[in-house]
Coordinates of N, CA and C in Angstrom, one line a residue:
D1 N -25.3 8.8 30.4 CA -24.8 7.8 30.4 C -26.1 7.1 31.7
A2 N -26.8 8.2 32.2 CA -28.2 7.9 32.6 C -28.9 6.6 32.3
G3 N -29.2 6.3 31.4 CA -30.0 5.1 31.0 C -29.8 4.6 29.6
V4 N -28.7 5.7 28.6 CA -29.2 4.8 27.4 C -27.8 3.9 27.1
M5 N -28.2 3.1 26.4 CA -28.1 1.7 26.5 C -28.3 1.3 25.6
V6 N -26.9 0.6 25.2 CA -27.7 -0.2 23.0 C -28.9 -1.4 23.0
L7 N -29.4 -0.6 22.6 CA -30.5 -1.3 22.3 C -31.3 -2.0 20.9
S8 N -30.3 -3.5 20.9 CA -30.6 -4.5 19.6 C -30.3 -6.4 20.5
N9 N -31.4 -6.7 19.2 CA -30.7 -8.0 20.0 C -30.5 -8.9 18.7
A10 N -29.1 -8.2 18.0 CA -28.1 -9.2 17.4 C -27.0 -9.5 18.3
G11 N -26.8 -9.3 19.8 CA -26.1 -10.1 20.3 C -24.6 -8.9 21.0
E12 N -25.1 -7.2 21.1 CA -24.0 -6.3 21.1 C -24.0 -6.3 22.8
R13 N -22.7 -5.5 23.4 CA -23.2 -5.6 24.5 C -24.4 -4.6 24.5
K14 N -25.1 -5.0 26.4 CA -26.1 -4.5 26.8 C -25.4 -2.8 28.0
D15 N -23.9 -3.4 28.7 CA -23.8 -3.0 29.5 C -22.7 -1.2 28.8
V16 N -22.6 -0.9 27.8 CA -21.9 0.0 27.5 C -22.6 1.4 26.7
P17 N -22.7 2.3 27.5 CA -23.6 3.1 26.5 C -23.9 3.4 25.5
L18 N -24.1 4.1 24.5 CA -24.1 4.2 23.1 C -23.6 5.3 23.1
S19 N -23.9 6.1 24.1 CA -22.6 7.7 23.3 C -21.7 7.1 23.7
R20 N -20.9 6.4 24.4 CA -19.7 6.3 24.5 C -19.3 5.2 23.4
Q21 N -19.7 4.7 22.4 CA -19.3 4.0 21.4 C -19.5 5.0 20.7
L22 N -20.4 5.2 19.8 CA -20.2 6.3 19.4 C -19.0 7.3 19.8
L23 N -18.1 7.9 20.6 CA -17.0 8.5 21.0 C -16.1 7.8 20.5
Q24 N -16.4 6.1 20.6 CA -14.9 5.9 20.9 C -15.1 5.5 19.2
V25 N -16.0 4.9 18.2 CA -15.8 5.2 17.1 C -15.2 5.6 16.7
D26 N -16.0 7.7 16.3 CA -14.7 9.2 16.0 C -13.8 8.4 16.5
I27 N -13.6 8.7 17.4 CA -11.9 8.3 18.1 C -10.9 7.9 17.1
A28 N -11.3 6.8 16.9 CA -11.3 5.3 16.0 C -11.5 5.6 14.6
V29 N -11.7 6.2 13.9 CA -11.9 6.8 13.0 C -11.1 7.9 11.7
E30 N -11.0 9.0 13.7 CA -10.2 10.4 13.5 C -9.0 9.7 13.7
S31 N -8.6 8.9 14.5 CA -7.1 7.9 14.3 C -6.7 7.3 13.5
L32 N -7.1 6.8 12.1 CA -7.0 6.1 11.3 C -6.9 7.5 9.9
L33 N -7.6 8.3 9.8 CA -7.1 9.8 9.4 C -6.1 10.6 9.3
V34 N -6.4 10.6 10.4 CA -5.1 11.5 11.0 C -3.9 10.2 10.9
G35 N -4.2 9.5 11.0 CA -2.5 8.5 11.0 C -1.8 8.3 9.9
T36 N -2.6 7.9 9.0 CA -3.1 7.6 7.4 C -1.9 9.3 6.8
S37 N -2.8 9.8 7.5 CA -2.3 11.3 6.8 C -0.3 11.3 6.8
I38 N -0.3 11.7 8.4 CA 1.0 11.4 9.1 C 1.9 10.1 8.2
V39 N 1.5 9.1 8.2 CA 2.3 8.5 7.3 C 2.1 8.4 5.9
V40 N 1.2 9.0 5.0 CA 2.1 9.7 3.9 C 3.2 10.3 3.7
A41 N 3.1 11.2 4.9 CA 3.4 12.7 4.9 C 5.1 11.7 5.3
L42 N 5.8 10.7 6.3 CA 6.8 10.5 6.7 C 7.1 9.3 5.2
M43 N 6.9 8.3 4.8 CA 7.1 7.9 3.8 C 7.6 8.8 2.0
W44 N 6.9 9.2 2.5 CA 6.8 10.4 0.4 C 8.2 10.5 -0.3
P45 N 9.0 11.0 1.3 CA 10.7 11.2 0.3 C 11.3 10.2 0.1
F46 N 10.8 8.6 1.0 CA 11.1 7.7 0.2 C 11.2 7.1 -1.0
V47 N 9.2 7.2 -1.5 CA 8.9 6.4 -2.3 C 8.9 7.8 -3.4
Q48 N 9.6 8.9 -3.4 CA 10.1 9.9 -4.3 C 11.3 9.7 -4.8
A49 N 12.1 9.0 -4.2 CA 13.4 9.1 -3.9 C 13.9 7.7 -5.0
P50 N 14.2 8.0 -6.2 CA 14.6 6.9 -7.5 C 15.7 5.4 -6.6
P51 N 14.9 4.5 -7.0 CA 15.7 3.6 -6.7 C 17.1 3.4 -7.6
Q52 N 18.3 2.9 -6.2 CA 20.1 2.7 -6.7 C 19.8 2.4 -8.4
S53 N 19.1 1.3 -8.4 CA 19.2 0.4 -9.7 C 19.7 2.0 -10.8
S54 N 18.5 2.6 -10.5 CA 18.5 3.7 -11.8 C 19.9 4.8 -11.9
N55 N 20.0 5.3 -10.2 CA 20.8 6.0 -10.1 C 22.2 5.2 -10.4
R56 N 22.1 4.1 -10.4 CA 23.9 3.0 -11.2 C 23.3 3.3 -12.9
A57 N 22.2 3.2 -13.4 CA 21.9 3.8 -14.3 C 22.4 5.1 -15.2
T58 N 22.0 6.3 -14.7 CA 22.2 7.3 -14.8 C 23.3 7.5 -15.1
S59 N 24.8 7.0 -14.0 CA 25.6 7.7 -13.6 C 26.7 6.7 -14.6
A60 N 26.4 6.0 -14.9 CA 26.5 5.4 -16.5 C 26.4 5.5 -17.7
C61 N 25.2 6.1 -17.1 CA 25.4 7.0 -18.9 C 26.3 8.1 -19.4
N62 N 26.3 8.7 -18.0 CA 27.0 10.1 -17.6 C 28.9 9.5 -17.9
S63 N 28.7 8.6 -17.8 CA 30.3 8.1 -17.7 C 30.6 7.7 -18.7
K64 N 29.6 7.2 -19.7 CA 29.9 6.7 -21.2 C 30.2 8.1 -22.6
H65 N 28.9 9.1 -21.9 CA 29.1 10.2 -22.8 C 30.4 10.3 -22.2
D66 N 31.1 10.7 -20.6 CA 33.0 11.1 -21.2 C 33.7 10.7 -21.0
A67 N 33.6 9.6 -21.3 CA 34.6 8.6 -21.6 C 34.5 9.0 -23.7
R68 N 33.3 8.7 -23.9 CA 33.1 9.4 -25.7 C 34.1 10.4 -26.2
Q69 N 33.8 11.5 -24.6 CA 34.5 12.7 -25.4 C 35.9 12.5 -24.9
M70 N 36.2 12.2 -23.7 CA 38.0 11.8 -23.4 C 38.9 11.1 -24.4
Q71 N 37.9 10.2 -25.0 CA 38.2 9.5 -26.3 C 38.7 10.3 -27.5
S72 N 38.1 11.6 -27.5 CA 38.3 12.0 -29.0 C 39.2 13.2 -28.6
A73 N 39.8 13.2 -27.4 CA 40.9 13.9 -27.3 C 41.9 13.8 -27.1
A74 N 41.8 12.2 -26.2 CA 43.4 11.5 -25.4 C 43.7 10.8 -26.9
D75 N 45.0 10.1 -26.4 CA 45.5 9.8 -27.2 C 45.0 8.3 -27.7
M76 N 45.5 7.8 -28.6 CA 44.3 6.0 -29.0 C 45.3 5.7 -28.3
S77 N 46.4 5.4 -28.5 CA 47.2 4.6 -28.3 C 47.1 4.2 -26.7
H78 N 47.1 5.3 -25.9 CA 46.9 5.1 -24.6 C 45.0 3.9 -24.2
I79 N 44.3 4.1 -25.4 CA 43.5 4.7 -25.0 C 42.7 2.4 -25.1
Q80 N 43.9 2.0 -26.0 CA 44.1 0.9 -26.5 C 44.7 0.5 -25.7
Q81 N 45.4 0.4 -25.1 CA 45.6 -0.2 -24.2 C 45.6 -0.2 -22.8
E82 N 44.7 0.5 -21.7 CA 43.7 0.6 -21.2 C 42.5 -0.7 -21.5
S83 N 42.0 -0.4 -23.0 CA 40.7 -0.9 -23.0 C 41.9 -3.0 -23.1
S84 N 43.1 -2.9 -23.8 CA 43.7 -4.6 -23.2 C 43.4 -4.7 -22.3
A85 N 44.3 -3.9 -22.0 CA 44.4 -5.0 -20.0 C 42.6 -4.7 -19.8
R86 N 41.8 -4.4 -19.7 CA 40.6 -4.1 -19.0 C 39.9 -5.7 -19.7
S87 N 40.3 -5.8 -20.7 CA 39.8 -7.2 -21.9 C 40.4 -8.2 -21.2
G88 N 41.8 -8.4 -20.5 CA 42.5 -9.0 -20.2 C 41.8 -9.4 -18.7
R89 N 41.8 -8.7 -18.1 CA 41.2 -8.7 -16.7 C 40.0 -9.0 -16.6
E90 N 39.0 -9.4 -17.8 CA 38.4 -9.5 -18.1 C 37.7 -11.2 -17.9
A91 N 38.7 -11.5 -19.0 CA 39.2 -12.6 -19.4 C 39.4 -13.6 -18.6
S92 N 40.2 -12.7 -17.7 CA 40.5 -13.7 -16.7 C 39.6 -14.5 -15.4
L93 N 38.6 -13.4 -15.3 CA 37.3 -14.0 -14.5 C 37.0 -15.2 -14.6
P94 N 36.1 -15.8 -14.4 CA 35.2 -16.6 -14.6 C 34.2 -16.7 -15.1
P95 N 33.2 -16.8 -16.1 CA 31.5 -17.0 -16.3 C 31.1 -16.3 -15.8
T96 N 30.9 -17.9 -14.5 CA 29.9 -17.9 -13.5 C 30.1 -16.5 -12.5
S97 N 30.7 -15.9 -12.5 CA 31.5 -15.2 -11.3 C 30.7 -13.3 -11.8
Q98 N 31.3 -13.6 -13.3 CA 30.8 -12.6 -13.8 C 29.3 -12.6 -14.4
H99 N 28.5 -13.6 -14.7 CA 26.9 -12.9 -13.9 C 26.6 -12.7 -13.3
S100 N 26.7 -13.6 -11.6 CA 26.6 -13.3 -10.8 C 26.6 -12.1 -10.2
A101 N 28.1 -11.3 -10.9 CA 28.3 -9.8 -10.5 C 27.2 -8.9 -10.9
T102 N 27.1 -9.1 -12.1 CA 26.3 -8.4 -13.4 C 24.5 -8.8 -12.3
A103 N 24.0 -9.8 -12.1 CA 22.6 -10.1 -11.7 C 22.8 -9.7 -9.8
S104 N 23.4 -9.5 -8.8 CA 23.2 -9.9 -7.9 C 23.2 -8.7 -7.2
S105 N 23.2 -7.6 -7.8 CA 23.7 -6.4 -7.6 C 22.3 -5.5 -7.8
P106 N 21.9 -6.4 -8.9 CA 20.4 -5.2 -9.2 C 19.3 -6.2 -8.0
R107 N 19.6 -7.2 -7.4 CA 18.2 -8.0 -7.0 C 18.8 -7.5 -5.0
E108 N 19.9 -7.2 -4.5 CA 20.4 -7.0 -3.8 C 19.5 -5.7 -3.6
A109 N 20.0 -4.7 -4.7 CA 19.4 -3.1 -4.1 C 18.4 -3.2 -4.1
L110 N 17.2 -4.0 -4.7 CA 15.8 -4.1 -4.4 C 15.6 -4.5 -3.1
L111 N 16.4 -6.1 -2.6 CA 15.7 -6.4 -1.7 C 16.3 -5.9 -0.2
D112 N 17.5 -4.6 -0.8 CA 17.6 -3.6 0.5 C 16.0 -2.5 0.4
R113 N 16.1 -2.1 -0.8 CA 14.6 -1.0 -1.2 C 13.4 -1.3 0.2
T114 N 13.1 -2.8 -0.3 CA 12.2 -3.4 -0.2 C 12.1 -3.2 1.6
S115 N 13.7 -3.9 2.2 CA 13.7 -3.8 4.1 C 13.8 -2.4 4.5
V116 N 14.5 -1.7 3.9 CA 14.5 -0.1 4.0 C 12.9 0.1 4.6
F117 N 11.6 -0.1 3.2 CA 11.0 0.7 3.1 C 10.1 -0.6 4.0
S118 N 10.1 -1.4 4.4 CA 8.8 -1.8 5.0 C 9.6 -1.8 6.9
V119 N 10.5 -1.4 7.1 CA 10.8 -0.8 8.5 C 10.6 0.6 9.1
C120 N 10.8 1.0 7.5 CA 10.3 2.8 7.7 C 8.7 2.5 7.9
L121 N 8.0 1.8 7.1 CA 6.4 1.7 7.3 C 6.0 1.6 8.5
A122 N 7.0 0.2 8.9 CA 6.3 -0.2 10.0 C 6.7 0.3 11.6
A123 N 7.4 1.2 11.5 CA 7.8 2.3 12.7 C 6.5 3.4 12.6
A124 N 6.7 3.5 11.2 CA 5.8 5.0 11.3 C 4.7 4.8 11.5
V125 N 3.9 2.9 11.5 CA 2.6 3.3 12.3 C 2.8 2.5 13.1
G126 N 4.1 1.6 14.0 CA 3.9 0.8 15.0 C 4.4 1.8 16.3
C127 N 5.4 3.0 15.9 CA 5.5 4.3 16.6 C 5.0 5.2 16.7
V128 N 4.4 6.0 15.7 CA 3.8 7.2 15.8 C 2.4 7.2 15.8
C129 N 1.7 6.4 14.6 CA 0.3 6.6 14.8 C -0.6 5.4 15.4
L130 N -0.1 4.2 15.9 CA -0.8 3.3 17.3 C -1.1 3.8 18.5
P131 N -0.1 4.8 19.7 CA -0.2 4.7 20.7 C -0.5 6.0 21.2
P132 N -0.8 7.0 20.3 CA -2.1 8.2 20.2 C -3.5 7.6 20.3
A133 N -3.6 6.7 19.4 CA -4.2 6.1 19.7 C -5.5 4.9 20.5
S134 N -4.6 4.2 20.3 CA -4.3 3.5 21.6 C -4.8 4.3 22.7
M135 N -4.2 5.3 23.2 CA -3.8 6.1 24.4 C -5.0 6.7 24.5
L136 N -6.1 6.4 23.3 CA -7.0 7.6 23.3 C -8.5 6.9 23.2
L137 N -8.3 5.3 23.4 CA -10.0 4.3 23.7 C -9.6 4.1 24.7
G138 N -7.9 3.7 25.0 CA -7.8 2.8 27.1 C -7.7 1.0 26.1
Q139 N -7.4 1.0 25.4 CA -6.5 -0.3 24.9 C -6.0 -0.6 23.6
H140 N -5.6 -1.5 23.0 CA -4.6 -1.7 21.8 C -5.4 -1.5 21.0
F141 N -5.6 -0.4 20.1 CA -5.7 0.0 18.3 C -7.2 -1.4 17.9
F142 N -6.3 -2.6 17.2 CA -6.3 -3.7 17.0 C -6.8 -4.0 17.9
V143 N -7.5 -4.6 19.0 CA -7.7 -5.0 20.0 C -9.4 -4.9 20.0
W144 N -9.4 -3.2 20.2 CA -10.4 -2.4 20.1 C -11.8 -2.9 18.6
V145 N -10.2 -3.1 17.5 CA -11.0 -3.3 16.2 C -12.4 -4.8 16.1
W146 N -11.1 -5.7 17.1 CA -11.8 -6.8 17.1 C -12.6 -6.7 17.7
E147 N -12.5 -6.7 19.2 CA -14.1 -6.5 19.8 C -15.0 -5.6 19.7
H148 N -14.7 -4.7 18.8 CA -16.2 -3.5 18.5 C -16.8 -4.5 17.6
M149 N -15.6 -5.3 16.4 CA -16.1 -6.0 15.4 C -17.1 -7.1 16.0
A150 N -16.8 -7.6 16.8 CA -17.2 -8.8 17.8 C -18.2 -9.0 18.8
E151 N -18.5 -8.3 19.3 CA -19.8 -7.3 20.0 C -20.9 -7.6 19.2
S152 N -21.4 -7.9 17.3 CA -22.5 -7.8 17.3 C -22.4 -8.9 15.7
N153 N -23.3 -9.9 15.6 CA -23.1 -10.7 15.2 C -23.6 -10.4 13.7
E154 N -24.6 -9.0 13.6 CA -24.5 -8.2 12.6 C -23.6 -7.9 11.7
R155 N -22.8 -6.9 12.8 CA -21.3 -6.1 12.1 C -20.6 -8.0 11.6
L156 N -20.6 -8.7 12.0 CA -20.0 -9.6 11.9 C -20.1 -10.0 10.0
A157 N -21.3 -10.6 10.0 CA -21.9 -10.6 9.0 C -21.6 -9.5 8.0
L158 N -22.1 -8.7 8.1 CA -21.7 -6.9 7.2 C -20.1 -7.3 6.6
L159 N -19.9 -7.3 7.7 CA -18.0 -7.5 7.4 C -17.5 -8.9 6.1
A160 N -18.7 -10.4 6.7 CA -18.4 -11.2 5.7 C -19.2 -10.7 4.4
Y161 N -20.8 -9.7 4.6 CA -20.8 -9.5 2.7 C -20.2 -9.0 2.1
W162 N -19.7 -8.2 3.0 CA -18.4 -6.9 1.7 C -17.3 -7.7 1.2
L163 N -16.1 -8.4 2.0 CA -15.2 -9.3 1.7 C -16.0 -10.2 0.8
A164 N -17.1 -10.9 0.8 CA -17.9 -11.4 -0.2 C -18.0 -11.1 -1.7
V165 N -18.3 -10.0 -1.6 CA -18.5 -9.1 -2.4 C -17.5 -8.5 -2.8
T166 N -16.6 -7.4 -3.1 CA -15.2 -7.6 -3.2 C -14.2 -8.6 -3.7
G167 N -14.5 -10.2 -3.0 CA -13.4 -11.1 -3.9 C -14.2 -11.5 -4.5
A168 N -15.7 -11.2 -5.1 CA -16.2 -11.9 -6.3 C -16.2 -11.0 -7.7
V169 N -16.3 -9.6 -7.3 CA -15.8 -8.5 -8.5 C -13.6 -8.9 -8.4
V170 N -13.8 -9.0 -7.3 CA -11.6 -9.0 -8.2 C -11.6 -10.3 -9.0
V171 N -12.2 -11.2 -8.7 CA -12.0 -12.7 -9.5 C -12.9 -12.3 -11.1
Y172 N -14.3 -12.0 -10.8 CA -14.2 -11.5 -11.7 C -14.1 -10.8 -13.4
M173 N -13.5 -9.4 -12.6 CA -12.0 -9.1 -12.9 C -11.2 -9.7 -13.7
A174 N -10.3 -9.9 -13.0 CA -9.6 -10.7 -13.0 C -9.6 -12.2 -14.4
V175 N -10.3 -12.7 -14.7 CA -11.5 -13.6 -15.0 C -11.9 -13.0 -16.4
C176 N -12.3 -12.3 -16.7 CA -13.0 -11.5 -18.0 C -12.1 -10.2 -18.4
F177 N -11.6 -9.6 -17.8 CA -11.2 -9.1 -18.5 C -9.4 -8.8 -18.2
P178 N -8.5 -9.5 -18.6 CA -7.1 -9.9 -18.5 C -7.0 -9.1 -19.1
H179 N -5.1 -9.0 -18.6 CA -4.7 -7.8 -19.3 C -5.0 -6.3 -19.8
K180 N -5.4 -5.8 -18.8 CA -6.1 -4.3 -18.9 C -7.0 -4.1 -20.6
A181 N -8.0 -5.1 -20.7 CA -8.8 -5.6 -21.8 C -10.0 -4.5 -21.2
M182 N -9.6 -4.4 -20.3 CA -11.4 -3.3 -19.2 C -11.4 -2.2 -20.1
S183 N -10.4 -1.6 -20.6 CA -10.2 0.1 -21.1 C -11.0 -0.2 -22.2
T184 N -11.3 -0.9 -23.4 CA -12.0 -1.6 -24.4 C -13.9 -1.1 -23.8
L185 N -14.3 -1.2 -23.3 CA -15.6 -1.6 -22.8 C -15.6 0.2 -22.8
P186 N -16.9 1.4 -22.7 CA -17.4 2.1 -22.9 C -17.6 2.4 -21.2
K187 N -16.3 4.0 -21.7 CA -17.0 4.6 -20.2 C -18.0 5.2 -19.2
T188 N -19.1 5.1 -20.0 CA -20.8 4.7 -19.6 C -20.8 3.6 -18.5
V189 N -20.3 2.5 -19.5 CA -20.7 1.2 -18.9 C -20.0 1.0 -17.2
V190 N -18.5 1.9 -17.4 CA -17.5 0.8 -16.5 C -18.1 2.1 -15.8
R191 N -18.3 2.9 -15.7 CA -18.9 4.1 -14.8 C -20.9 3.7 -13.6
K192 N -21.3 3.3 -14.8 CA -22.2 2.5 -14.3 C -21.9 1.5 -13.0
S193 N -21.1 0.7 -13.4 CA -20.9 -0.8 -12.7 C -20.4 -0.3 -11.8
Y194 N -19.8 0.3 -11.5 CA -18.9 1.3 -10.3 C -20.1 1.7 -9.2
H195 N -21.0 2.4 -9.5 CA -22.4 3.1 -9.3 C -22.8 1.6 -8.4
L196 N -23.4 0.2 -9.4 CA -24.0 -0.4 -9.0 C -22.9 -0.9 -7.8
L197 N -21.8 -1.6 -8.0 CA -21.0 -2.1 -7.3 C -21.1 -1.2 -5.5
A198 N -20.8 0.4 -5.6 CA -21.0 1.2 -4.4 C -22.3 1.0 -3.6
L199 N -23.0 1.1 -4.7 CA -24.3 0.8 -4.0 C -24.7 -1.1 -3.4
A200 N -23.7 -1.8 -3.8 CA -24.7 -2.8 -3.1 C -23.7 -2.9 -2.0
L201 N -22.4 -2.1 -2.0 CA -21.6 -2.2 -0.9 C -21.8 -1.5 0.3
F202 N -22.8 -0.1 -0.2 CA -23.0 1.3 0.9 C -24.4 1.1 1.6
G203 N -25.1 0.1 0.6 CA -26.4 0.1 1.3 C -26.6 -0.5 2.8
P204 N -26.2 -1.5 2.6 CA -26.5 -2.3 3.5 C -26.3 -1.5 5.2
G205 N -24.4 -1.6 5.1 CA -24.0 -1.1 5.8 C -24.8 0.5 6.4
Q206 N -25.5 1.3 5.0 CA -25.5 2.7 5.7 C -27.1 2.4 6.7
L207 N -27.9 1.2 5.8 CA -29.2 0.9 7.0 C -29.1 0.1 8.2
L208 N -27.9 -0.3 7.6 CA -28.0 -1.2 9.1 C -26.6 -0.8 10.3
Q209 N -25.5 -1.0 9.9 CA -24.7 -0.4 10.8 C -23.7 0.8 9.6
P210 N -24.4 2.0 10.6 CA -24.3 2.8 10.1 C -22.3 3.3 10.6
E211 N -22.1 3.2 11.8 CA -21.1 3.3 12.3 C -19.3 2.8 12.0
T212 N -20.7 0.9 12.2 CA -19.9 0.2 11.8 C -18.9 0.5 9.7
L213 N -19.7 1.2 9.2 CA -19.5 2.1 7.7 C -18.6 2.7 7.5
R214 N -18.7 4.3 8.7 CA -18.1 5.1 8.8 C -16.5 4.6 9.0
L215 N -16.4 3.5 9.8 CA -15.3 2.5 10.4 C -14.2 1.8 9.1
A216 N -15.3 1.7 8.2 CA -14.4 1.3 7.2 C -14.4 2.3 6.5
Y217 N -15.4 3.0 6.1 CA -14.3 4.0 5.0 C -12.8 4.1 6.0
A218 N -12.8 4.6 6.7 CA -11.7 5.0 7.3 C -10.8 3.9 7.3
A219 N -11.0 3.0 7.4 CA -10.0 1.7 7.3 C -9.0 0.9 5.8
S220 N -10.3 1.6 4.9 CA -10.3 1.4 3.5 C -9.8 3.0 3.1
F221 N -9.2 3.7 3.6 CA -8.8 5.1 3.2 C -7.3 4.6 3.5
A222 N -7.1 3.8 4.5 CA -5.7 3.2 4.9 C -5.5 2.8 3.9
L223 N -6.2 1.1 3.9 CA -5.5 0.3 3.2 C -5.1 0.8 1.7
L224 N -5.6 1.9 0.9 CA -5.6 2.3 -0.3 C -4.0 3.5 0.0
C225 N -4.4 3.9 1.1 CA -2.7 4.7 1.0 C -1.9 3.8 0.9
T226 N -1.8 3.2 1.9 CA -0.6 1.7 1.4 C -0.1 1.1 0.9
L227 N -1.4 0.7 -0.3 CA -0.9 0.3 -1.6 C -0.3 1.7 -2.3
E228 N -0.9 2.4 -2.3 CA 0.0 2.9 -3.0 C 0.9 3.8 -2.7
L229 N 1.7 4.0 -1.5 CA 2.5 3.5 -1.1 C 3.7 2.9 -1.9
V230 N 3.4 1.5 -2.0 CA 3.9 0.2 -2.4 C 3.7 0.4 -3.5
R231 N 3.1 0.8 -4.5 CA 2.7 1.0 -5.5 C 4.1 1.5 -6.3
G232 N 4.4 3.3 -5.8 CA 4.6 4.1 -5.7 C 6.2 4.2 -5.3
A233 N 6.8 3.1 -4.2 CA 8.1 2.3 -4.1 C 8.6 1.9 -5.1
R234 N 8.7 1.4 -6.1 CA 8.7 0.9 -7.2 C 9.8 -0.4 -6.2
L235 N 9.0 -1.5 -5.4 CA 9.5 -2.4 -5.3 C 9.9 -4.2 -6.1
G236 N 9.7 -3.9 -7.6 CA 9.7 -5.0 -7.8 C 8.1 -5.3 -8.8
A237 N 8.3 -6.6 -8.2 CA 7.2 -7.2 -8.8 C 5.8 -7.1 -8.3
I238 N 6.1 -6.8 -7.0 CA 4.6 -5.8 -5.6 C 4.4 -4.7 -6.5
S239 N 5.1 -3.4 -7.0 CA 4.5 -2.6 -6.8 C 4.0 -2.6 -9.2
R240 N 4.9 -3.3 -9.3 CA 4.2 -3.8 -11.2 C 2.9 -3.9 -10.6
V241 N 2.7 -5.2 -10.4 CA 1.1 -5.5 -10.3 C 0.4 -4.4 -9.7
L242 N 0.0 -4.0 -8.7 CA 0.0 -3.0 -8.0 C -0.6 -1.7 -8.9

């Protein structure tokens, strides 16, 4: 602490010792890794639980199978009376109400599942992961990340470079390889393309800002795990796109 200062011409703060900055980066990286693992462990039972619509479909199939067995053993006249009474009740209902009853129940189940997933994920992140990290860093975790990136113009430029390269690759893949057409390419071409992309992304960070690169590794790990949880939770169109 007695003389080790940040010696950078990129606009970094000069009053923060380098050892303290590295310690804070280590705390942030470990907090992201451990916190993401805890969130995955807490959300995994919800992801593994089948949606209510599939449970209803399974129970409907089982009830139909039981009904067929009962038809073979029960009196046919009694079954005909029940079917006629059921058809009379269905005919008395308006067509719009029948359609809304059949169409709204899966939609409501999906909305309920999405709401429960969002609340549980926010509670796991906000109540379990963020408080210990913020306590160790001495300030709110996201505030520390913002100040850490804003301390240096070099870090901001590196972040903009990562976003630009990633966005360009995503747009290129969506335009040139729609509908999983990339699977037709040889595996060697796909593998070498990923190697070039990794070199373009990780090379400048390793040379200029290795500590920021470590922080970006941990943030990418947390983001990919969150997207995987969303995909595995079967939340309708969002999960199908992922």
